[in-house]
PDB file of C-alpha atoms and ligand atoms in Angstrom:
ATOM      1  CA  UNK A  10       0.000   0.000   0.000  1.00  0.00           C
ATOM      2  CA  UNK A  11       1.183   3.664  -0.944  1.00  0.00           C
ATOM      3  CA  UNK A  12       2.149   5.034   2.676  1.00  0.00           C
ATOM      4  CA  UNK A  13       3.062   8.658   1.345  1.00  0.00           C
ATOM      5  CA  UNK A  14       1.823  11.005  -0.861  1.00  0.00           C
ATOM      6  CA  UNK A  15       4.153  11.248  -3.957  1.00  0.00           C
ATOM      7  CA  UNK A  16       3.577  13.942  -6.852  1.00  0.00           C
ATOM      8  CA  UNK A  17       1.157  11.818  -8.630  1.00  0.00           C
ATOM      9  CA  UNK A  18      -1.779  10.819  -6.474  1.00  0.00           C
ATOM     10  CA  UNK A  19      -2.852  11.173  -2.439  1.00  0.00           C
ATOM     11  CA  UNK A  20      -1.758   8.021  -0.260  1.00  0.00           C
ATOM     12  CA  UNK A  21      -5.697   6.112   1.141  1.00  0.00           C
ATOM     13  CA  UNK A  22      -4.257   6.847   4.386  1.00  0.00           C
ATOM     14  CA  UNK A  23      -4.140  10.931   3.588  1.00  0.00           C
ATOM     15  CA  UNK A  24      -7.540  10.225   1.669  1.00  0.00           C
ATOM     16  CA  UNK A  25      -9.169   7.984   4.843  1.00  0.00           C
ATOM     17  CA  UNK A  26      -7.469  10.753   7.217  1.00  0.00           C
ATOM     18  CA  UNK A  27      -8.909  13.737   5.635  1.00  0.00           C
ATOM     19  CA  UNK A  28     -12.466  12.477   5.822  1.00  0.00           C
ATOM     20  CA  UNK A  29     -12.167  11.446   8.992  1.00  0.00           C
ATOM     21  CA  UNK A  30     -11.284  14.826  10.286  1.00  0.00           C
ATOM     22  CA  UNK A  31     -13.748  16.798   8.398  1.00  0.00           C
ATOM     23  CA  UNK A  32     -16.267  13.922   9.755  1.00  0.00           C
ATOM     24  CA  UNK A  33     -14.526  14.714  12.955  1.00  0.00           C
ATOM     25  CA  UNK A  34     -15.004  18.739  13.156  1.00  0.00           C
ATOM     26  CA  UNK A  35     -18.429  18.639  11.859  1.00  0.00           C
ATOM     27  CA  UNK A  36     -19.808  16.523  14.558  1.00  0.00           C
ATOM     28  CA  UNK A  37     -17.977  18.786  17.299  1.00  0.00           C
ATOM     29  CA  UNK A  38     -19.556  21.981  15.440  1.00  0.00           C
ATOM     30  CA  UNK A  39     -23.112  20.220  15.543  1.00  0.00           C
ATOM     31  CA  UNK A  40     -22.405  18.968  18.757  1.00  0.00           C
ATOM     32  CA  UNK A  41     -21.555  22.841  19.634  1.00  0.00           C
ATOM     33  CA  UNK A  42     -24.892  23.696  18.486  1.00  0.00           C
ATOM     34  CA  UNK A  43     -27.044  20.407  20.302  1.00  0.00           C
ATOM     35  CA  UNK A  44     -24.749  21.789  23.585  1.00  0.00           C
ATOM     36  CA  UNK A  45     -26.017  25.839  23.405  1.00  0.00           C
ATOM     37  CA  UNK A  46     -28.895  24.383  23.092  1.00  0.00           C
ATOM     38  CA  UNK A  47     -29.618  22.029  26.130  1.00  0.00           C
ATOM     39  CA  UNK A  48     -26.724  23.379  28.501  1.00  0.00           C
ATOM     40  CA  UNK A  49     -27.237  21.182  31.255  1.00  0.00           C
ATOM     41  CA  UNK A  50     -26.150  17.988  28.973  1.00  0.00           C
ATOM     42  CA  UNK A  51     -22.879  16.808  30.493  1.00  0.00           C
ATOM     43  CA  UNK A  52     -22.794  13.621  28.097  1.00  0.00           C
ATOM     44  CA  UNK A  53     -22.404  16.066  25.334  1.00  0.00           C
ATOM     45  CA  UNK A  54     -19.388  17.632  26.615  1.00  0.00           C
ATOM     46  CA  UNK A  55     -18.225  14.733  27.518  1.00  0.00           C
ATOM     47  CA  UNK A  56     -18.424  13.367  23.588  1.00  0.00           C
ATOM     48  CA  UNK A  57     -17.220  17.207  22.303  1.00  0.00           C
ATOM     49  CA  UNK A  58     -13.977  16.478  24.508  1.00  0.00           C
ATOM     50  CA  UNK A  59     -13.312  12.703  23.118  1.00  0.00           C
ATOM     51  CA  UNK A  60     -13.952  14.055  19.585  1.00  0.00           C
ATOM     52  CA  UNK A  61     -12.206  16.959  20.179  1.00  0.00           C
ATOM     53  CA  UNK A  62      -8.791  14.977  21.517  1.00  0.00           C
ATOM     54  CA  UNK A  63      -9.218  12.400  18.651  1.00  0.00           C
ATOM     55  CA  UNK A  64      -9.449  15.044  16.461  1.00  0.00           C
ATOM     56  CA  UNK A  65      -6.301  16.829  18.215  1.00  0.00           C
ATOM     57  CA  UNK A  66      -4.259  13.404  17.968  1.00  0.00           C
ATOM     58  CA  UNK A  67      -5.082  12.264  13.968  1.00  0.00           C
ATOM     59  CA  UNK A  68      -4.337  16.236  13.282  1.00  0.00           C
ATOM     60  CA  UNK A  69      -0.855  15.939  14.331  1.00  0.00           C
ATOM     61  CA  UNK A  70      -0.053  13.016  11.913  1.00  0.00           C
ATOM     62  CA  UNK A  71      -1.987  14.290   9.036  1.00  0.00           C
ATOM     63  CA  UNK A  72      -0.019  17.899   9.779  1.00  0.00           C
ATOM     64  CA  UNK A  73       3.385  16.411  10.029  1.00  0.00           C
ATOM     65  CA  UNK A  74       2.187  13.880   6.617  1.00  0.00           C
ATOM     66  CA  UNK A  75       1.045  17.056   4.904  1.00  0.00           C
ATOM     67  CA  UNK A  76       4.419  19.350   5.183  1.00  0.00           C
ATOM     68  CA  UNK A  77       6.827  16.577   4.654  1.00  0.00           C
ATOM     69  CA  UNK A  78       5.368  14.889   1.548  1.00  0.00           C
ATOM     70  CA  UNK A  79       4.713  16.128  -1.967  1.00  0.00           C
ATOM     71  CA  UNK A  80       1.608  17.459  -2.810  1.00  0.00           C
ATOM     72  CA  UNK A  81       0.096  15.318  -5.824  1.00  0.00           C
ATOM     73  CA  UNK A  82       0.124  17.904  -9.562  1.00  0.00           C
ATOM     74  CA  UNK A  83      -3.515  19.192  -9.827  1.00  0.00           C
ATOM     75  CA  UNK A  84      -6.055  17.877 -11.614  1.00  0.00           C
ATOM     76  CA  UNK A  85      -6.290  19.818 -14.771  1.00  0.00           C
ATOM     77  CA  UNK A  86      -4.278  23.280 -15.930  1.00  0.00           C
ATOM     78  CA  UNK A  87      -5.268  25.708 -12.893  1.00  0.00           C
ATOM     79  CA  UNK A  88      -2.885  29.090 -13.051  1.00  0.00           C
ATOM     80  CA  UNK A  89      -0.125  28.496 -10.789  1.00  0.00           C
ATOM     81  CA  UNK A  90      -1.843  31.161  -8.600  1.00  0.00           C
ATOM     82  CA  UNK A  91      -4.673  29.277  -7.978  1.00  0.00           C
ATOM     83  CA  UNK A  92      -2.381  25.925  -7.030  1.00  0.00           C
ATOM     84  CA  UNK A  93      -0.462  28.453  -4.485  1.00  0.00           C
ATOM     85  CA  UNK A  94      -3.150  29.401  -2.689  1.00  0.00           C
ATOM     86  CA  UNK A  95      -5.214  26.353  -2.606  1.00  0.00           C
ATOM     87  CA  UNK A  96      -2.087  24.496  -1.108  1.00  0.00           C
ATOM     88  CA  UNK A  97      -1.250  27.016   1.128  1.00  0.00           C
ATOM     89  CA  UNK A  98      -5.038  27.083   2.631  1.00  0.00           C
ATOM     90  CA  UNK A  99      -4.426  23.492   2.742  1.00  0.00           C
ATOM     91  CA  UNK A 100      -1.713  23.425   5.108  1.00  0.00           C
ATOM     92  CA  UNK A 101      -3.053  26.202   6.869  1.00  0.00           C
ATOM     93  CA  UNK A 102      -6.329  24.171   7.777  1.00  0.00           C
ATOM     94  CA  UNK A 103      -4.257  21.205   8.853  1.00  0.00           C
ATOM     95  CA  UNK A 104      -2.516  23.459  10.945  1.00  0.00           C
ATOM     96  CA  UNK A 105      -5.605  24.714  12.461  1.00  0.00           C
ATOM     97  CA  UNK A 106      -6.865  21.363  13.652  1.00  0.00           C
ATOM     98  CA  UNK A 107      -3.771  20.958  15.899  1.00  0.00           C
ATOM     99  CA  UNK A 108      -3.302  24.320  16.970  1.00  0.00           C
ATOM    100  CA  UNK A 109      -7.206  25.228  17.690  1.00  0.00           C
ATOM    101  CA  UNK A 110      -7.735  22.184  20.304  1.00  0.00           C
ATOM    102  CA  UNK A 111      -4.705  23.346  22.003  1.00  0.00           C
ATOM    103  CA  UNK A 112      -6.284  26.733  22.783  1.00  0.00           C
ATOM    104  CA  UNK A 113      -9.039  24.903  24.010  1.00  0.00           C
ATOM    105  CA  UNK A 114      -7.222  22.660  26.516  1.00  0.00           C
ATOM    106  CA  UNK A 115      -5.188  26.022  27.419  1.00  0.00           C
ATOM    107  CA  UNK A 116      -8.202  28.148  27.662  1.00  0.00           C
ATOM    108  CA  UNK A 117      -9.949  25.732  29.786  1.00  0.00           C
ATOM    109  CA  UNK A 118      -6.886  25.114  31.997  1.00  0.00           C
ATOM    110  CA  UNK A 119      -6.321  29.017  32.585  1.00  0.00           C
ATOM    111  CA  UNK A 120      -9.867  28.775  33.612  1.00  0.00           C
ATOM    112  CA  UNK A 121      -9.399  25.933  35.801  1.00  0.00           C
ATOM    113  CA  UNK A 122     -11.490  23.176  34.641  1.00  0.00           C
ATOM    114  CA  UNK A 123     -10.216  19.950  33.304  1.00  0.00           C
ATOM    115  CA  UNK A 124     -11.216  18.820  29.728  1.00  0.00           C
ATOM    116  CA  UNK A 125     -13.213  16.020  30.927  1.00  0.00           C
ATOM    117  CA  UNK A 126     -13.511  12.540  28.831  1.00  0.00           C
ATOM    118  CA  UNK A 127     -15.884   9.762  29.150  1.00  0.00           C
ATOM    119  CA  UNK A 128     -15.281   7.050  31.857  1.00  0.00           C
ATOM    120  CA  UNK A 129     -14.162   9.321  34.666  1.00  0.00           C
ATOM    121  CA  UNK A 130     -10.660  10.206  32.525  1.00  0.00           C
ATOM    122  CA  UNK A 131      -9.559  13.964  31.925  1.00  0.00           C
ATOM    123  CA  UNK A 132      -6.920  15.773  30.368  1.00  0.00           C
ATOM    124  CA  UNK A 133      -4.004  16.461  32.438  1.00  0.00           C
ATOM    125  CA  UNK A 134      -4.008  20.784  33.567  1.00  0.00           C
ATOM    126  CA  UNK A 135      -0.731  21.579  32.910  1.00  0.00           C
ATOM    127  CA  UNK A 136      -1.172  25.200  33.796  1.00  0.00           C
ATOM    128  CA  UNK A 137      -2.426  26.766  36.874  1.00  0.00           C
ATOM    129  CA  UNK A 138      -5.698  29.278  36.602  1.00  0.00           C
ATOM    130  CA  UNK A 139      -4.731  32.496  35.292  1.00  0.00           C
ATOM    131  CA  UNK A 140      -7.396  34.956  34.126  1.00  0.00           C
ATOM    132  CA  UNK A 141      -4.847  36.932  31.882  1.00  0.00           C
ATOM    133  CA  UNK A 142      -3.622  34.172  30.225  1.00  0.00           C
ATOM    134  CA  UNK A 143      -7.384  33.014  29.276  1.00  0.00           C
ATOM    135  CA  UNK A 144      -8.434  36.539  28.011  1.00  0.00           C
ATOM    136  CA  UNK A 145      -5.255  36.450  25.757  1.00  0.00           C
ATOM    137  CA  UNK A 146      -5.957  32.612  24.627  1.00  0.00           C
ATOM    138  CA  UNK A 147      -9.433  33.396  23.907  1.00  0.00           C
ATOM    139  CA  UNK A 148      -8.721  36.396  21.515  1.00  0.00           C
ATOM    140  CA  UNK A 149      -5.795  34.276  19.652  1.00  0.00           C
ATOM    141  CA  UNK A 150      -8.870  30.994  19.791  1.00  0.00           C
ATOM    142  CA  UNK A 151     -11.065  33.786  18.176  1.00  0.00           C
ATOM    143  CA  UNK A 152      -8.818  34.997  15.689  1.00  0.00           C
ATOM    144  CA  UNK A 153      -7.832  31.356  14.572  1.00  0.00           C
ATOM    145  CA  UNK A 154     -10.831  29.899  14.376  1.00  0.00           C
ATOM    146  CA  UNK A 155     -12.368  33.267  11.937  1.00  0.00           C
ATOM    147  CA  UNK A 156      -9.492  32.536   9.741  1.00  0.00           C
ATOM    148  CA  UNK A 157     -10.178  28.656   9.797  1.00  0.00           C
ATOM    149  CA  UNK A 158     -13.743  29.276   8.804  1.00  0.00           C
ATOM    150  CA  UNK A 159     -12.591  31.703   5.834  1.00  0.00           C
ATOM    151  CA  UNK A 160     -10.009  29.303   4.699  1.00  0.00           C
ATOM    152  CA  UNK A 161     -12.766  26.229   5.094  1.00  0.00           C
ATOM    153  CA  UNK A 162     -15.379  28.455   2.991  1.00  0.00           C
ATOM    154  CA  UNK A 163     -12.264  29.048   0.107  1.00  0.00           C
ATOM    155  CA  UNK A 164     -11.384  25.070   0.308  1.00  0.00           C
ATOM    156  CA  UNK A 165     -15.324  24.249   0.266  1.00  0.00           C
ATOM    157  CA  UNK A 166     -15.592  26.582  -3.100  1.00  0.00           C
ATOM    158  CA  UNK A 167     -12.431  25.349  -4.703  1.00  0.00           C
ATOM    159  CA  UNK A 168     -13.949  22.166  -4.291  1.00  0.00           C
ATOM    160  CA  UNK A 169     -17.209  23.118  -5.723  1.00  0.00           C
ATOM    161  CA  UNK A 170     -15.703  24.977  -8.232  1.00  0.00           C
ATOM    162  CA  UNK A 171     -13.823  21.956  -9.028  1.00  0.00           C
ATOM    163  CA  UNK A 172     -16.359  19.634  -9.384  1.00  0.00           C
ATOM    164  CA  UNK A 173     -19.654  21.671 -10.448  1.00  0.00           C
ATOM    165  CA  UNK A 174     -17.514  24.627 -12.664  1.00  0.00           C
ATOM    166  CA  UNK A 175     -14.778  22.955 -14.100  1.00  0.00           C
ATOM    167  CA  UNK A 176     -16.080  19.199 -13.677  1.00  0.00           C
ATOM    168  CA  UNK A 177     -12.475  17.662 -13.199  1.00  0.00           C
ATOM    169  CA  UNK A 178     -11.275  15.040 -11.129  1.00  0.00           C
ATOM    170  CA  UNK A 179     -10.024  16.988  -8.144  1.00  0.00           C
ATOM    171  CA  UNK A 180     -12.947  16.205  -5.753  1.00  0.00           C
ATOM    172  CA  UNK A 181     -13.163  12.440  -7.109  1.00  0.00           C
ATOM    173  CA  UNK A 182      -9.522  11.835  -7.104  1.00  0.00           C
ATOM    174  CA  UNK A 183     -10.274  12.955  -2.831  1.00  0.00           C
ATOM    175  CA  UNK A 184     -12.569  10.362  -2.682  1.00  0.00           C
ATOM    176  CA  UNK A 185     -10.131   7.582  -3.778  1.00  0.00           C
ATOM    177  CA  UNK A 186     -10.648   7.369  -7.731  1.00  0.00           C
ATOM    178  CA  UNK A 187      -7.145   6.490  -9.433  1.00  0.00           C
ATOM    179  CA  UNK A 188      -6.794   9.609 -11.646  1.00  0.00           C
ATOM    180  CA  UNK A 189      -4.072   9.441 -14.127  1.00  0.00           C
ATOM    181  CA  UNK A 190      -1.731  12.968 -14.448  1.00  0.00           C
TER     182      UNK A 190
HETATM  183  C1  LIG B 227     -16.982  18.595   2.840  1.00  0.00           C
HETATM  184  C2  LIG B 227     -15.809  19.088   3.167  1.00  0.00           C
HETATM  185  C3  LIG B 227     -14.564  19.046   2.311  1.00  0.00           C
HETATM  186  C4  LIG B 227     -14.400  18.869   0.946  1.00  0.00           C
HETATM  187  C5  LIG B 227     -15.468  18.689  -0.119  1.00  0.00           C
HETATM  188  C6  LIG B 227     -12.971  18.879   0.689  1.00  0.00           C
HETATM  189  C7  LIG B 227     -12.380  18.718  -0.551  1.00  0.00           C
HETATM  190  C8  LIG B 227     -11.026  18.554  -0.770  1.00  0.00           C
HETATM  191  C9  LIG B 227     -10.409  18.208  -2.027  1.00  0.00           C
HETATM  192  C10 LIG B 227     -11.156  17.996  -3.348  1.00  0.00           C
HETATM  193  C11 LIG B 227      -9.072  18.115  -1.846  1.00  0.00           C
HETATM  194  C12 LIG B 227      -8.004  17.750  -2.902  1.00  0.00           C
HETATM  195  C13 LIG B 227      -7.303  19.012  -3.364  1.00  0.00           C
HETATM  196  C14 LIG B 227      -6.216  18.674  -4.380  1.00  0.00           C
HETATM  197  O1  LIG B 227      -6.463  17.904  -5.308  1.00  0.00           O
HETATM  198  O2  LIG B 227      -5.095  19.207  -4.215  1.00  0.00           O
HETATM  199  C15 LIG B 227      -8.822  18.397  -0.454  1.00  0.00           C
HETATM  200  C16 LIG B 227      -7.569  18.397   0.137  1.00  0.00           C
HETATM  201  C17 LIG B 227      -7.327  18.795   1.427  1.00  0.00           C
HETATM  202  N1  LIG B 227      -8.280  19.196   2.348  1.00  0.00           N
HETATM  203 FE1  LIG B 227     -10.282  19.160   2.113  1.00  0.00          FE
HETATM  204  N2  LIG B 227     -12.315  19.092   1.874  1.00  0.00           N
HETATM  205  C18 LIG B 227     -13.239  19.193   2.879  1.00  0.00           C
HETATM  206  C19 LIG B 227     -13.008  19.411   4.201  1.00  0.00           C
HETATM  207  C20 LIG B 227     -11.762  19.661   4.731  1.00  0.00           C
HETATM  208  C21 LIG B 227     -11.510  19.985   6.105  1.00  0.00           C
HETATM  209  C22 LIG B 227     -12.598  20.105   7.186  1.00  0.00           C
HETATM  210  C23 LIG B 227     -10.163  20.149   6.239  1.00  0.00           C
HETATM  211  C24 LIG B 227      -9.334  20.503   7.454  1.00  0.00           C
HETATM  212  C25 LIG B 227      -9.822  20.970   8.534  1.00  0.00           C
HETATM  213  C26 LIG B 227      -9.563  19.918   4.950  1.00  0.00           C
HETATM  214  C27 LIG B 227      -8.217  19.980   4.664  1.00  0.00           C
HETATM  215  C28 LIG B 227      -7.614  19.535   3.501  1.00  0.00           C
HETATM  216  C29 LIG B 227      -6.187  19.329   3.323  1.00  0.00           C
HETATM  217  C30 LIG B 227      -5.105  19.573   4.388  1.00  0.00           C
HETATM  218  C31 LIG B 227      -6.014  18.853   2.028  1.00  0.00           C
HETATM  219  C32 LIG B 227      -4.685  18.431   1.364  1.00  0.00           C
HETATM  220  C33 LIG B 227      -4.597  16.922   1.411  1.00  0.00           C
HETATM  221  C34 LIG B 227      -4.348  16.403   2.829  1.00  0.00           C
HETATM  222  O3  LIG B 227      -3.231  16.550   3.317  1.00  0.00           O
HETATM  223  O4  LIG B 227      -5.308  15.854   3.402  1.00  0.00           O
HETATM  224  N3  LIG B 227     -10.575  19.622   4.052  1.00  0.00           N
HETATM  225  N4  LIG B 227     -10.024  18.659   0.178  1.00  0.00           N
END
């Protein structure tokens, strides 16, 4: 089996990874939404935090897999423009999945509450409470996670674009189909 991504096609390890995690932060987000809605559900939390830590553990591989292996050609004759930026809001998504859920953890240890996980574990506090430190977490977890929702909406529409606009094999060739460059 193809471990690596090499020049001419994604590795089914990047391609099972990268569905995973977008599987991954969409059931956090909706379980955001389920959790503002019926505060008092602890179980919820509970599921956020395992998703959240899975999410936080996969990211680190696929981050590390992403900046030290090539990045298959694209799929058709984009400008070189276009390539730049999609790969670059590529990388900087993958980057976002490990460095959001550490904002979190920090955030929520400046604040003195463990990141709780099903069957009575929790993440270890490595930080004691410190109000300052959580305003200034917060505003960097706000600014981060804006940017991650642009760059999400410009990888959602390159996709799109890709697949509706252009009707190439990008999006296919994401879902596992053997495209030949
Ligand atoms: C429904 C949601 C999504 C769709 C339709 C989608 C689509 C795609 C497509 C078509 C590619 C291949 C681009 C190419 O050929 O170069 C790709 C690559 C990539 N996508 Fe997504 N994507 C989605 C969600 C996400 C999410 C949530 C993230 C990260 C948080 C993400 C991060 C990446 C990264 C890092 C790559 C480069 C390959 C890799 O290392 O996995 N995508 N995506």
């Amino acid at each position: 089996m193809q471990l690596r991504d090499n020049g001419l096609r994604f590795s089914p390890i990047t391609i099972v990874l990268h569905w995973l995690i977008a599987a991954l932060l969409f059931s956090i987000l909706g379980l955001g939404v389920a959790i503002a809605q019926s505060p008092g559900e602890a179980r919820l939390v509970l599921l956020q935090n395992l998703l959240g830590t899975l999410l936080f553990l996969i990211s680190i591989y696929r981050f590390w897999a992403r900046v030290t292996s090539f990045h298959p050609l694209p799929v058709g004759s984009p400008n070189p423009v276009e390539v730049i930026v999609a790969r670059s809001v590529a990388i900087a998504l993958a980057l976002a999945m490990v460095l959001l859920p550490v904002a979190v953890w920090l955030s929520r240890a400046a604040a003195g509450v463990a990141v709780e996980l099903p069957g009575g574990l929790a993440l270890p506090t490595l930080i004691s409470p410190n109000e300052q430190l959580k305003a200034v977490v917060d505003v960097l977890f706000n600014i981060g996670a804006t940017a991650f929702l642009l760059g999400l909406a410009l990888h959602l529409f390159g996709a799109f674009k890709n697949h509706v606009v252009l009707k190439n094999l990008a999006l296919r060739r994401m879902l596992g189909k053997q495209v030949e460059l």
